[in-house]
Short mmCIF file of N, CA and C in Angstrom, two decimals:
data_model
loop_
_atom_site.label_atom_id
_atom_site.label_comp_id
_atom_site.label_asym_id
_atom_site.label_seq_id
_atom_site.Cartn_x
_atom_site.Cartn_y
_atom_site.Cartn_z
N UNK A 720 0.94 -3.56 -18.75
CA UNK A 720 -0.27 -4.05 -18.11
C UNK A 720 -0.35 -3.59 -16.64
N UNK A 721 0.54 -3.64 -15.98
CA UNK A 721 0.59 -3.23 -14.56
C UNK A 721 0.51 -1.71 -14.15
N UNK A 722 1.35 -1.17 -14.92
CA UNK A 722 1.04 0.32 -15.10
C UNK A 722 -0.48 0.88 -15.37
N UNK A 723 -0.62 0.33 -16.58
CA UNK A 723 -2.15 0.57 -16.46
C UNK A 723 -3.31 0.70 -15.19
N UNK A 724 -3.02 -0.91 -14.90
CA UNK A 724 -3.67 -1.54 -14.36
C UNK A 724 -3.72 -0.37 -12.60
N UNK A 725 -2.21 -0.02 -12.29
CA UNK A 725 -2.02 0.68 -11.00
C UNK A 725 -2.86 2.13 -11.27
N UNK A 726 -2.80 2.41 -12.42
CA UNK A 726 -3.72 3.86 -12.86
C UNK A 726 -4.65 3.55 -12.95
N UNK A 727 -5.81 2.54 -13.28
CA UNK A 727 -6.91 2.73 -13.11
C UNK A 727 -6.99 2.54 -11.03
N UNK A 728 -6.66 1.66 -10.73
CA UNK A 728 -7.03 1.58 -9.54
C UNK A 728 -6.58 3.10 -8.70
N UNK A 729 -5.88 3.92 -9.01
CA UNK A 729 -5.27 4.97 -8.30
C UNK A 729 -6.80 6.09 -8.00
N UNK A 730 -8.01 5.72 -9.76
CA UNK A 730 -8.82 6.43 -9.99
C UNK A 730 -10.22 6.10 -8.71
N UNK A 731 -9.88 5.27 -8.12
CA UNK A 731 -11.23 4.09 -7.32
C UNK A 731 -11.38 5.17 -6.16
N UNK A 732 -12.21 5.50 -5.71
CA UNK A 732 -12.24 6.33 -4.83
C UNK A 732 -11.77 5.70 -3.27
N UNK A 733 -11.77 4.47 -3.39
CA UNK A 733 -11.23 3.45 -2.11
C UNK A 733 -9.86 3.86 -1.81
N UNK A 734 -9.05 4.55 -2.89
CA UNK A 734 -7.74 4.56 -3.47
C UNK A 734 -7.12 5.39 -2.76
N UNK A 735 -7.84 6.58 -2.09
CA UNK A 735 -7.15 7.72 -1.43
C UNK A 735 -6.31 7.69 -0.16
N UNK A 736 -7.05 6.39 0.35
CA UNK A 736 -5.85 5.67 1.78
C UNK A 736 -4.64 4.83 1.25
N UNK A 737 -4.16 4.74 0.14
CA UNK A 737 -3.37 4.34 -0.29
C UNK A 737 -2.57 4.68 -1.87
N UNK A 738 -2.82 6.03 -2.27
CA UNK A 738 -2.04 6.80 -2.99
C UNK A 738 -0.69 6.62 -2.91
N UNK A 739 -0.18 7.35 -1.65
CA UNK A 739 0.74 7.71 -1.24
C UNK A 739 1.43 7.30 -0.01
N UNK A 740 2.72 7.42 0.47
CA UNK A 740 3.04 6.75 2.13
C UNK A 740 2.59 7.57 3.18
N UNK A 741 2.22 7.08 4.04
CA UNK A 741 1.80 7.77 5.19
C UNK A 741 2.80 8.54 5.57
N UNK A 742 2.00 9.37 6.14
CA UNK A 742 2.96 10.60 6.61
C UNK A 742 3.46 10.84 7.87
N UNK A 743 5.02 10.31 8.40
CA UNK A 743 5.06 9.76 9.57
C UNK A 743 4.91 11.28 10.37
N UNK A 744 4.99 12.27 10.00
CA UNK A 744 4.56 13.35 11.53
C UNK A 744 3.35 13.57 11.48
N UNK A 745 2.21 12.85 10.47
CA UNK A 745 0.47 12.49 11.08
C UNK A 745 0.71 11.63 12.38
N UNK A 746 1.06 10.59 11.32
CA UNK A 746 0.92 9.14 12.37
C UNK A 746 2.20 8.30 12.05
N UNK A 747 2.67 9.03 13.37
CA UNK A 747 4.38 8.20 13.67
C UNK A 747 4.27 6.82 14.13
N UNK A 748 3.13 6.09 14.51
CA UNK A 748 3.04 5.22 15.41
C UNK A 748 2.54 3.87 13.57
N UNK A 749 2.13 4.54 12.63
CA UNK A 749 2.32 3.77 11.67
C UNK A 749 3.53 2.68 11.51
N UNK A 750 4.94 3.41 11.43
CA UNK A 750 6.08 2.71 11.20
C UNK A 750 6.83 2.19 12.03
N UNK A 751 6.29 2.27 13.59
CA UNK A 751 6.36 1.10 14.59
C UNK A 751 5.73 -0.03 14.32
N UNK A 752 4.47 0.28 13.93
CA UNK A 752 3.43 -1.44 13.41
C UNK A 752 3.80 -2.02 12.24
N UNK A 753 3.90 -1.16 10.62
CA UNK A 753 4.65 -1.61 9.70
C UNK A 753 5.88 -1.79 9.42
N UNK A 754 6.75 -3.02 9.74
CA UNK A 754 7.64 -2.69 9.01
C UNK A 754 7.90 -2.93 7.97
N UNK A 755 7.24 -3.31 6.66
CA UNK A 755 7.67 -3.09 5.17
C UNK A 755 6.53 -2.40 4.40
N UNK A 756 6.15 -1.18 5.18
CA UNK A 756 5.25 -0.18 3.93
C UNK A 756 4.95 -0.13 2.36
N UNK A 757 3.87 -0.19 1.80
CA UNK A 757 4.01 -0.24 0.57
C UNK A 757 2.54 0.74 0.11
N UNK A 758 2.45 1.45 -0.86
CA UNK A 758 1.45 1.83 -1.53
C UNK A 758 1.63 1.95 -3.09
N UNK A 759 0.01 2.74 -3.36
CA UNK A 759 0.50 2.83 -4.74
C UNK A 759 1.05 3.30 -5.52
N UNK A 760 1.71 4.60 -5.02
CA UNK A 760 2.74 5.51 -5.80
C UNK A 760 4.02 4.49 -5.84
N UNK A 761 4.27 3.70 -4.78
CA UNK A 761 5.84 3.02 -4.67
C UNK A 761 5.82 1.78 -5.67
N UNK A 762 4.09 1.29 -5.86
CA UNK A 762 4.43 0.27 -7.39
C UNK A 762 4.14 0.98 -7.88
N UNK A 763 3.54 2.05 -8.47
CA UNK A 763 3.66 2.09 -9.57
C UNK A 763 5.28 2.85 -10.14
N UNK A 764 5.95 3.28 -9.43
CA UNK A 764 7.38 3.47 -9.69
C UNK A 764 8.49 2.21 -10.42
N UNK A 765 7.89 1.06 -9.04
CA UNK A 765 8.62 0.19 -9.78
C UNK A 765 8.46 -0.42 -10.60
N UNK A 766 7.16 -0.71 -10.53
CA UNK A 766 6.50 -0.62 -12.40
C UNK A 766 6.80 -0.18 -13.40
N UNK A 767 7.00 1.26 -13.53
CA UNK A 767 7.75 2.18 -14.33
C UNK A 767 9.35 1.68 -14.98
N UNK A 768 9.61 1.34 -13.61
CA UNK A 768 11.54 0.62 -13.65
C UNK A 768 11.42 -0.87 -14.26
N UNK A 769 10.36 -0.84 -14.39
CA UNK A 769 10.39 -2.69 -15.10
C UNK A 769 10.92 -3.41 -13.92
N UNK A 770 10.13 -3.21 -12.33
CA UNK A 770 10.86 -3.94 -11.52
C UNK A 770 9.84 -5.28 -10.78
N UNK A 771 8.68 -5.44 -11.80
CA UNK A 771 8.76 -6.53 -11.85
C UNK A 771 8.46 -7.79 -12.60
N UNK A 772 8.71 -8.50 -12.38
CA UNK A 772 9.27 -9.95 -13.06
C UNK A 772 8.40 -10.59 -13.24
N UNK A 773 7.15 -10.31 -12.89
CA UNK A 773 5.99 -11.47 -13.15
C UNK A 773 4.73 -10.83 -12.46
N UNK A 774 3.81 -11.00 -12.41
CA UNK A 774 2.47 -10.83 -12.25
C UNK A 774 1.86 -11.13 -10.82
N UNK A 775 2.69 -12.69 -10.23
CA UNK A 775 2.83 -12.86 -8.86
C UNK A 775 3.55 -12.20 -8.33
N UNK A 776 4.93 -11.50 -8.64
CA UNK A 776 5.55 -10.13 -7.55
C UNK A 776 4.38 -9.02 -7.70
N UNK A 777 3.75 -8.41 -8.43
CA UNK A 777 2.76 -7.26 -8.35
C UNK A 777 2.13 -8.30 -7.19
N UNK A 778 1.56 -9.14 -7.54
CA UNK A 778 -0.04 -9.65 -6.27
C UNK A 778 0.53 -9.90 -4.85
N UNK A 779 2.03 -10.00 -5.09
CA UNK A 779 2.48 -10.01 -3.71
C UNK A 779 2.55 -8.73 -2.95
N UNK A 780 2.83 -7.91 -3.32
CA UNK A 780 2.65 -6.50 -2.89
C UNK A 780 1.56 -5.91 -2.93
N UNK A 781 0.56 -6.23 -3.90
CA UNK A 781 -0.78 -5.60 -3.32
C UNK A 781 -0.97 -6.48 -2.24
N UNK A 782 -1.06 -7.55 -1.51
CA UNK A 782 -1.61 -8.43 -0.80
C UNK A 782 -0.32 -8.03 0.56
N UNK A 783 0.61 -7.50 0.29
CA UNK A 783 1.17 -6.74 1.46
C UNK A 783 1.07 -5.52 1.73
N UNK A 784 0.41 -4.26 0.74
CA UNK A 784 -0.33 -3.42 0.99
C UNK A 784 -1.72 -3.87 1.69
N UNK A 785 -2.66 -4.98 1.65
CA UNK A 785 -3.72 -5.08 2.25
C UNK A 785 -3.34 -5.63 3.47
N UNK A 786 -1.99 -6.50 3.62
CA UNK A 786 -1.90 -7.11 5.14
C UNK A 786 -1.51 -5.51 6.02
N UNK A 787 -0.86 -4.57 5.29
CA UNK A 787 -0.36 -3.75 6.18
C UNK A 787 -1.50 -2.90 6.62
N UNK A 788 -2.69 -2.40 6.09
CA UNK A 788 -3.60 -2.15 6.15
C UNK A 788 -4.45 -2.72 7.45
N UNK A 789 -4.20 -4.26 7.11
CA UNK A 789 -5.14 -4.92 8.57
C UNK A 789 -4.29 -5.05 9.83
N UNK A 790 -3.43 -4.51 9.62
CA UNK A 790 -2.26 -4.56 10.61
C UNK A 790 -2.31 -3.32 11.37
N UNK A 791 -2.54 -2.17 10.60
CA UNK A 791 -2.50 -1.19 11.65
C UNK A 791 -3.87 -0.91 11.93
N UNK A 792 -5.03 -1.71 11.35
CA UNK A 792 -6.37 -0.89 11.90
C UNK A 792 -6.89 -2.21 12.42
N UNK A 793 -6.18 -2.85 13.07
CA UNK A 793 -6.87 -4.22 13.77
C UNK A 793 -7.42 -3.77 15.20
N UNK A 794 -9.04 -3.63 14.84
CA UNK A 794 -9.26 -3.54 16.09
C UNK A 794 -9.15 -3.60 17.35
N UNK A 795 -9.02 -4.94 17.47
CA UNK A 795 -8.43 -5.54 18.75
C UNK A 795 -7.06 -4.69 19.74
N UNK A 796 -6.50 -4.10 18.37
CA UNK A 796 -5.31 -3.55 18.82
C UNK A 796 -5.64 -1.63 19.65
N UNK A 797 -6.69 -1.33 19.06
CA UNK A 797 -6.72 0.25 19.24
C UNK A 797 -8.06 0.82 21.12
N UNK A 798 -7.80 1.13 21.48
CA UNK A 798 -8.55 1.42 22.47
C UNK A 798 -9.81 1.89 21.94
N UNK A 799 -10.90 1.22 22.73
CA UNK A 799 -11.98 2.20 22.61
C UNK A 799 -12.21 3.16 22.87
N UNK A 800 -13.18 3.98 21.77
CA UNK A 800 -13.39 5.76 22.25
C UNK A 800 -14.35 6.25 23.21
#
């Protein structure tokens, strides 16, 4: 179910900021603000590994993929252009 479920969402066109891990010699200043990175290539791996246990570990990690998300693009935080 989760597998699935990480492949259809991979297809969402929303999906492309979160495929894959950021690429720290784009933006090195990412893994100063995050420290526990997550996207969707890294569940769906552990998905793959049967690594997880319930339905609430997947929603916990998407919901720390979205905190990490508001974490590095929090306005408040970035200078104006």
């Amino acid at each position: 179910f989760i597998v699935k479920a990480l492949d259809q969402a991979r297809k969402e066109p929303e999906a492309v900021f979160f495929l894959d891990p950021i690429d720290p010699s784009i933006i090195p200043e990412y893994y100063e603000e995050v420290l526990t990175p997550t996207d969707l290539s890294m569940m769906r791996a552990r998905a793959t590994r049967n690594g997880y246990w319930s339905v609430s570990e997947f929603h916990s990690d998407l919901d720390l993929m979205a905190r990490n998300c508001h974490t590095f693009n929090d306005p408040a935080k970035r200078p104006e252009n």
